[in-house]
Coordinates of C-alpha atoms in Angstrom, one line a residue:
M1296 CA 0.0 0.0 0.0
T1297 CA 1.4 3.4 -0.9
V1298 CA 0.7 6.4 1.3
R1299 CA 1.5 9.8 0.0
F1300 CA 1.9 12.6 2.4
S1301 CA 2.1 16.3 1.5
L1302 CA 4.3 18.6 3.6
R1303 CA 3.2 22.1 4.5
R1304 CA 5.2 25.1 3.6
S1305 CA 5.0 28.7 4.8
T1306 CA 3.6 29.9 1.5
I1307 CA 0.5 28.9 -0.3
T1308 CA 1.9 28.9 -3.9
T1309 CA 3.8 25.7 -4.1
V1310 CA 3.8 22.2 -2.6
L1311 CA 6.4 19.5 -2.0
L1312 CA 5.4 15.8 -2.1
V1313 CA 7.1 13.0 -0.3
T1314 CA 6.2 9.3 -0.9
A1315 CA 6.6 6.7 1.7
T1316 CA 5.6 3.0 1.6
L1317 CA 3.7 1.6 4.6
T1318 CA 1.8 -1.6 5.2
C1319 CA -1.5 -1.0 6.9
P1320 CA -5.2 -2.0 6.7
P1321 CA -7.9 0.4 5.3
P1322 CA -8.8 3.1 7.8
S1323 CA -11.2 2.2 10.5
T1324 CA -14.4 4.1 10.8
A1325 CA -15.5 2.8 14.2
A1326 CA -15.9 5.6 16.7
T1327 CA -18.4 7.5 18.6
I1328 CA -17.8 11.3 18.4
A1329 CA -20.4 14.0 19.1
V1330 CA -20.1 17.0 16.9
V1331 CA -22.0 20.1 18.1
D1332 CA -21.7 23.3 16.0
T1333 CA -23.7 26.3 17.2
G1334 CA -23.0 28.1 13.9
P1335 CA -21.2 27.6 10.6
V1336 CA -17.4 27.7 10.1
G1337 CA -16.1 29.1 6.9
F1338 CA -17.7 31.4 4.3
A1339 CA -21.3 31.2 5.7
A1340 CA -19.9 32.8 8.9
V1341 CA -18.5 35.9 7.1
N1342 CA -20.1 39.3 7.4
A1343 CA -20.8 40.4 3.9
L1344 CA -23.5 41.6 1.5
G1345 CA -25.4 43.1 4.4
Q1346 CA -25.7 39.8 6.3
N1347 CA -23.7 39.2 9.5
G1348 CA -23.1 35.4 9.2
T1349 CA -25.8 32.8 8.8
T1350 CA -28.5 32.6 11.5
G1351 CA -31.4 31.1 9.5
G1352 CA -34.7 31.4 11.3
A1353 CA -33.3 32.6 14.6
G1354 CA -35.7 35.0 16.3
G1355 CA -38.7 33.6 14.5
P1356 CA -41.3 31.1 15.6
T1357 CA -40.5 27.4 15.8
V1358 CA -42.9 25.1 13.9
T1359 CA -43.0 21.4 13.3
A1360 CA -43.9 19.9 9.9
T1361 CA -45.3 16.4 9.8
T1362 CA -47.1 16.6 6.4
T1363 CA -46.2 17.7 2.9
A1364 CA -48.7 20.6 3.0
Q1365 CA -47.3 21.9 6.3
F1366 CA -43.7 21.7 5.1
L1367 CA -44.4 23.5 1.8
D1368 CA -46.4 26.2 3.6
Y1369 CA -43.7 26.9 6.1
I1370 CA -40.7 27.1 3.7
A1371 CA -42.6 29.6 1.5
R1372 CA -43.6 32.0 4.3
P1373 CA -41.9 35.4 4.6
G1374 CA -39.8 36.2 7.6
P1375 CA -37.7 34.0 9.9
Y1376 CA -38.9 30.5 10.8
I1377 CA -37.3 27.5 12.5
I1378 CA -39.0 24.6 10.7
Q1379 CA -38.6 21.2 12.4
V1380 CA -39.2 18.2 10.2
S1381 CA -40.7 15.1 11.9
G1382 CA -40.7 11.7 10.1
T1383 CA -40.9 11.3 6.3
I1384 CA -42.2 14.0 4.0
T1385 CA -42.7 13.3 0.3
L1386 CA -42.1 16.3 -2.0
P1387 CA -44.3 16.2 -5.1
T1388 CA -43.0 16.6 -8.6
G1389 CA -45.9 18.6 -10.0
S1390 CA -44.9 21.4 -12.4
S1391 CA -41.6 22.2 -10.7
D1392 CA -39.8 18.9 -11.4
G1393 CA -39.8 18.3 -7.7
M1394 CA -37.9 21.5 -6.8
H1395 CA -39.5 23.5 -4.0
D1396 CA -38.5 27.1 -3.1
V1397 CA -37.2 28.1 0.3
T1398 CA -37.5 31.7 1.2
S1399 CA -34.9 33.8 3.2
D1400 CA -34.3 33.5 6.9
K1401 CA -35.2 29.9 7.4
T1402 CA -33.8 27.1 9.4
I1403 CA -34.9 23.6 8.3
I1404 CA -33.9 21.0 10.8
G1405 CA -34.8 17.4 11.2
L1406 CA -35.8 16.0 14.6
G1407 CA -33.8 13.0 15.8
S1408 CA -32.3 10.7 13.2
T1409 CA -35.4 9.8 11.1
A1410 CA -36.4 13.1 9.5
R1411 CA -36.5 12.6 5.7
L1412 CA -37.4 14.5 2.5
V1413 CA -38.0 12.1 -0.4
G1414 CA -39.0 12.4 -4.0
G1415 CA -38.1 16.1 -4.5
G1416 CA -35.5 18.7 -3.7
L1417 CA -35.1 22.2 -2.2
N1418 CA -34.3 25.3 -4.3
I1419 CA -32.7 28.2 -2.6
G1420 CA -32.8 31.1 -5.1
L1421 CA -34.8 33.2 -7.4
P1422 CA -35.9 32.0 -10.9
V1423 CA -33.0 31.8 -13.4
D1424 CA -32.4 35.1 -15.3
D1425 CA -29.2 35.3 -17.4
D1426 CA -29.6 39.0 -17.7
V1427 CA -29.0 39.6 -14.0
T1428 CA -25.3 39.9 -13.4
S1429 CA -25.1 41.4 -9.9
P1430 CA -26.8 40.5 -6.7
P1431 CA -30.4 41.7 -6.6
A1432 CA -31.8 43.2 -3.5
E1433 CA -34.3 40.4 -3.1
A1434 CA -31.7 37.6 -3.4
V1435 CA -32.5 34.6 -1.2
H1436 CA -30.2 34.6 1.9
N1437 CA -29.7 33.3 5.4
V1438 CA -30.8 29.7 5.1
I1439 CA -29.8 26.7 7.2
I1440 CA -30.5 23.1 6.3
R1441 CA -29.5 20.5 9.0
N1442 CA -30.0 17.0 10.1
L1443 CA -32.1 15.8 7.2
S1444 CA -31.9 12.7 5.0
L1445 CA -32.7 13.7 1.4
S1446 CA -33.1 11.1 -1.3
G1447 CA -34.8 10.2 -4.5
A1448 CA -35.2 13.7 -6.0
T1449 CA -36.1 13.9 -9.7
D1450 CA -33.6 16.8 -10.1
D1451 CA -31.2 18.1 -7.5
L1452 CA -31.5 17.3 -3.8
I1453 CA -30.4 20.9 -2.9
N1454 CA -29.9 23.7 -5.4
V1455 CA -28.5 27.1 -4.6
Q1456 CA -28.8 29.7 -7.4
M1457 CA -29.2 33.3 -8.5
F1458 CA -27.0 35.2 -6.1
S1459 CA -28.3 33.4 -3.0
H1460 CA -25.9 34.0 -0.1
H1461 CA -25.2 32.9 3.4
V1462 CA -26.3 29.3 3.2
W1463 CA -25.3 26.6 5.7
I1464 CA -25.9 23.0 4.7
D1465 CA -24.8 20.8 7.6
H1466 CA -25.1 17.2 9.0
N1467 CA -27.3 15.8 6.3
D1468 CA -27.5 12.5 4.5
L1469 CA -27.8 12.8 0.7
S1470 CA -28.3 10.0 -1.8
N1471 CA -30.0 8.9 -5.0
G1472 CA -30.8 12.2 -6.6
D1473 CA -31.3 12.2 -10.4
D1474 CA -28.9 15.2 -10.8
G1475 CA -26.8 17.0 -8.3
A1476 CA -26.7 16.4 -4.5
I1477 CA -25.8 20.0 -3.8
D1478 CA -25.5 22.4 -6.7
I1479 CA -24.3 26.0 -6.0
K1480 CA -24.3 28.3 -9.0
R1481 CA -25.3 31.5 -10.8
G1482 CA -23.5 34.0 -8.6
S1483 CA -24.3 32.4 -5.2
D1484 CA -21.8 33.2 -2.5
Y1485 CA -20.8 32.8 1.2
V1486 CA -21.8 29.1 1.6
T1487 CA -20.6 26.4 4.0
V1488 CA -21.2 22.7 3.3
S1489 CA -20.2 20.7 6.4
W1490 CA -20.4 17.3 8.1
N1491 CA -22.7 15.8 5.4
R1492 CA -22.6 12.2 4.2
F1493 CA -22.9 11.5 0.5
H1494 CA -23.5 8.0 -0.8
D1495 CA -25.2 6.1 -3.7
H1496 CA -25.0 9.2 -5.8
D1497 CA -23.2 10.2 -9.1
K1498 CA -22.9 13.9 -9.6
T1499 CA -22.3 15.1 -6.1
L1500 CA -21.2 18.7 -5.8
L1501 CA -21.4 21.3 -8.6
L1502 CA -20.0 24.7 -8.0
G1503 CA -20.5 27.0 -11.1
H1504 CA -23.3 26.6 -13.6
D1505 CA -21.4 26.1 -16.9
D1506 CA -18.5 27.3 -19.0
D1507 CA -20.2 30.4 -20.3
N1508 CA -21.5 31.7 -17.0
G1509 CA -18.6 33.9 -16.0
A1510 CA -20.7 37.1 -16.1
Q1511 CA -22.6 35.9 -13.0
D1512 CA -19.9 33.8 -11.3
V1513 CA -16.5 35.5 -11.6
G1514 CA -15.6 37.0 -8.2
R1515 CA -18.2 35.0 -6.4
L1516 CA -18.9 31.3 -5.6
R1517 CA -17.0 31.5 -2.3
V1518 CA -17.7 28.2 -0.6
T1519 CA -16.2 26.2 2.3
Y1520 CA -16.5 22.4 2.2
H1521 CA -15.4 20.7 5.4
H1522 CA -15.7 17.4 7.3
N1523 CA -17.9 15.8 4.6
Y1524 CA -17.9 12.1 4.0
F1525 CA -17.9 11.1 0.4
D1526 CA -18.8 7.5 1.0
G1527 CA -18.5 5.8 -2.4
S1528 CA -20.2 8.7 -4.3
D1529 CA -18.8 8.9 -7.8
Q1530 CA -17.7 12.3 -8.9
R1531 CA -17.8 16.1 -8.4
H1532 CA -16.5 16.6 -4.9
P1533 CA -16.7 19.4 -5.9
R1534 CA -16.4 20.2 -9.7
V1535 CA -15.7 24.0 -9.8
R1536 CA -15.7 26.8 -12.3
F1537 CA -14.8 30.5 -11.7
S1538 CA -14.9 30.4 -7.9
E1539 CA -13.1 33.3 -6.2
L1540 CA -12.1 30.8 -3.5
T1541 CA -13.2 27.2 -2.7
H1542 CA -11.8 25.9 0.6
V1543 CA -11.9 22.1 0.8
Y1544 CA -10.6 20.8 4.1
N1545 CA -10.8 17.8 6.4
N1546 CA -13.1 15.8 4.1
Y1547 CA -12.9 12.0 3.8
Y1548 CA -13.0 10.6 0.3
R1549 CA -13.6 6.8 0.0
D1550 CA -13.8 4.9 -3.3
N1551 CA -14.5 7.8 -5.7
S1552 CA -13.6 8.2 -9.3
Y1553 CA -12.4 11.8 -8.7
G1554 CA -12.3 14.2 -5.9
V1555 CA -11.9 17.9 -6.8
A1556 CA -11.8 19.4 -10.3
S1557 CA -10.8 23.1 -10.9
T1558 CA -11.6 24.8 -14.2
Y1559 CA -11.9 28.4 -15.6
D1560 CA -9.5 29.9 -13.2
A1561 CA -11.4 28.7 -10.1
K1562 CA -9.2 29.1 -7.0
I1563 CA -9.2 26.0 -4.7
L1564 CA -7.3 25.2 -1.5
M1565 CA -7.3 21.5 -0.7
E1566 CA -6.2 21.1 2.9
G1567 CA -6.0 18.2 5.4
N1568 CA -8.2 15.8 3.4
Y1569 CA -7.9 12.0 3.4
F1570 CA -8.2 10.2 0.1
F1571 CA -8.7 6.4 0.2
S1572 CA -9.0 4.6 -3.2
V1573 CA -9.7 7.6 -5.3
N1574 CA -8.6 7.5 -8.9
N1575 CA -7.9 11.3 -9.3
P1576 CA -7.9 13.2 -6.0
G1577 CA -7.5 16.6 -7.5
R1578 CA -7.5 17.8 -11.1
V1579 CA -6.8 21.0 -13.1
E1580 CA -6.3 19.1 -16.4
F1581 CA -10.0 18.3 -16.7
S1582 CA -12.4 20.1 -19.2
G1583 CA -12.2 23.6 -20.5
D1584 CA -9.8 26.2 -19.3
L1585 CA -7.5 25.4 -16.5
G1586 CA -8.2 26.2 -12.9
R1587 CA -6.0 26.6 -9.9
I1588 CA -5.3 24.1 -7.0
V1589 CA -3.0 24.6 -4.0
Q1590 CA -2.8 21.6 -1.7
R1591 CA -1.3 21.1 1.8
D1592 CA -1.3 18.4 4.4
N1593 CA -3.5 15.9 2.4
I1594 CA -3.0 12.1 2.7
L1595 CA -3.5 9.8 -0.3
V1596 CA -3.9 6.1 0.2
D1597 CA -4.2 3.7 -2.8
C1598 CA -4.8 6.5 -5.2
N1599 CA -3.8 6.3 -8.8
H1600 CA -2.7 9.9 -9.3
E1601 CA -1.3 12.7 -7.2
I1602 CA -3.2 15.9 -6.7
E1603 CA -2.6 18.2 -9.6
T1604 CA -1.5 21.7 -8.6
R1605 CA -1.3 25.0 -10.4
G1606 CA -1.1 28.7 -9.5
S1607 CA -1.8 30.5 -6.2
V1608 CA -5.0 31.1 -4.2
P1609 CA -6.0 33.4 -1.4
E1610 CA -5.3 32.3 2.2
P1611 CA -8.6 31.4 3.9
R1612 CA -7.3 32.4 7.4
T1613 CA -7.2 36.0 6.2
L1614 CA -11.0 35.7 5.6
Y1615 CA -12.3 33.6 8.5
P1616 CA -11.0 31.7 11.5
Y1617 CA -10.9 27.9 11.4
T1618 CA -9.0 25.0 12.9
A1619 CA -8.1 22.1 10.6
D1620 CA -7.8 18.6 12.1
P1621 CA -4.8 16.5 11.3
A1622 CA -5.5 14.6 8.1
S1623 CA -4.6 11.3 9.8
S1624 CA -7.6 11.7 12.1
V1625 CA -10.1 12.3 9.3
P1626 CA -11.0 8.6 8.6
T1627 CA -12.2 8.3 12.2
V1628 CA -13.5 11.7 13.0
V1629 CA -15.5 12.3 9.8
P1630 CA -17.6 9.1 9.4
A1631 CA -18.3 9.2 13.1
G1632 CA -19.5 12.8 13.0
A1633 CA -21.0 13.3 9.6
G1634 CA -24.7 12.7 8.7
V1635 CA -27.9 12.8 10.7
G1636 CA -28.5 12.2 14.3
K1637 CA -25.2 13.7 15.4
I1638 CA -26.1 17.3 16.5

């Protein structure tokens, strides 16, 4: 078994790789770790665009949805709401292809470990309009989605679009969507995706709509992905275009075709991740114009390729505080803490 360790340097523009040969079994995932986050870490915590971090429905009434009608009513209401989901709620396809709009200032949180949304997905954002190239005053913002299992959507499980900002997607279980698990696109900004488990899914995380969408995306798409468990999900972890900065740290990749792909000058820092049996952990030679990747402190085990690096990126610590775990702890910490029933 070949284990590749990256060594950290004082700059963030180059990397040095050292290869060592060790004999060891696949990483163990047996552990019991409680993870309690009172608020997001990363871009969703940044004060920007008139929003001081991401607080969701704080200050509004707390309601509990047990039926489809209740849930769709609550997520569409104006003003702050904390919406608790109890049991299984089926989202209809109808005329929206199963995507249902969430308005600003909402916390959607599952109760216990059995809250589920099935058959449809959540849309955080205004209707698509290619002529809008700067954040509109009415952009959807300040949304939290936590502790839910989402599966079986006919489109995306969660879609963030049209300059939506300050979104925190945390401690969910996502699987078996027809398209993306979490797509973030069309000028969206200041998002954190943390402690989620992705499995039985193909196109997992898209960041950036398409190759021709620079007018909306350049200078935006600032997203933090941390402590997510990519449990045999196939690709796009994430697949990125144009991003001003994507911070990918302390995620556990297990048995994936590729990890991160950077294109169209997207700026990505990959830090303290653990890759086990991943064909291509990080790519800049992918599709379309080249992106940028800087990597530090990652561990690669039984991977077919090194992380491809190119260029320089901003330092996240100048934008928000965070503490990265040692990459060696990720195969234990992340599976034990990611997903539902752990907050």
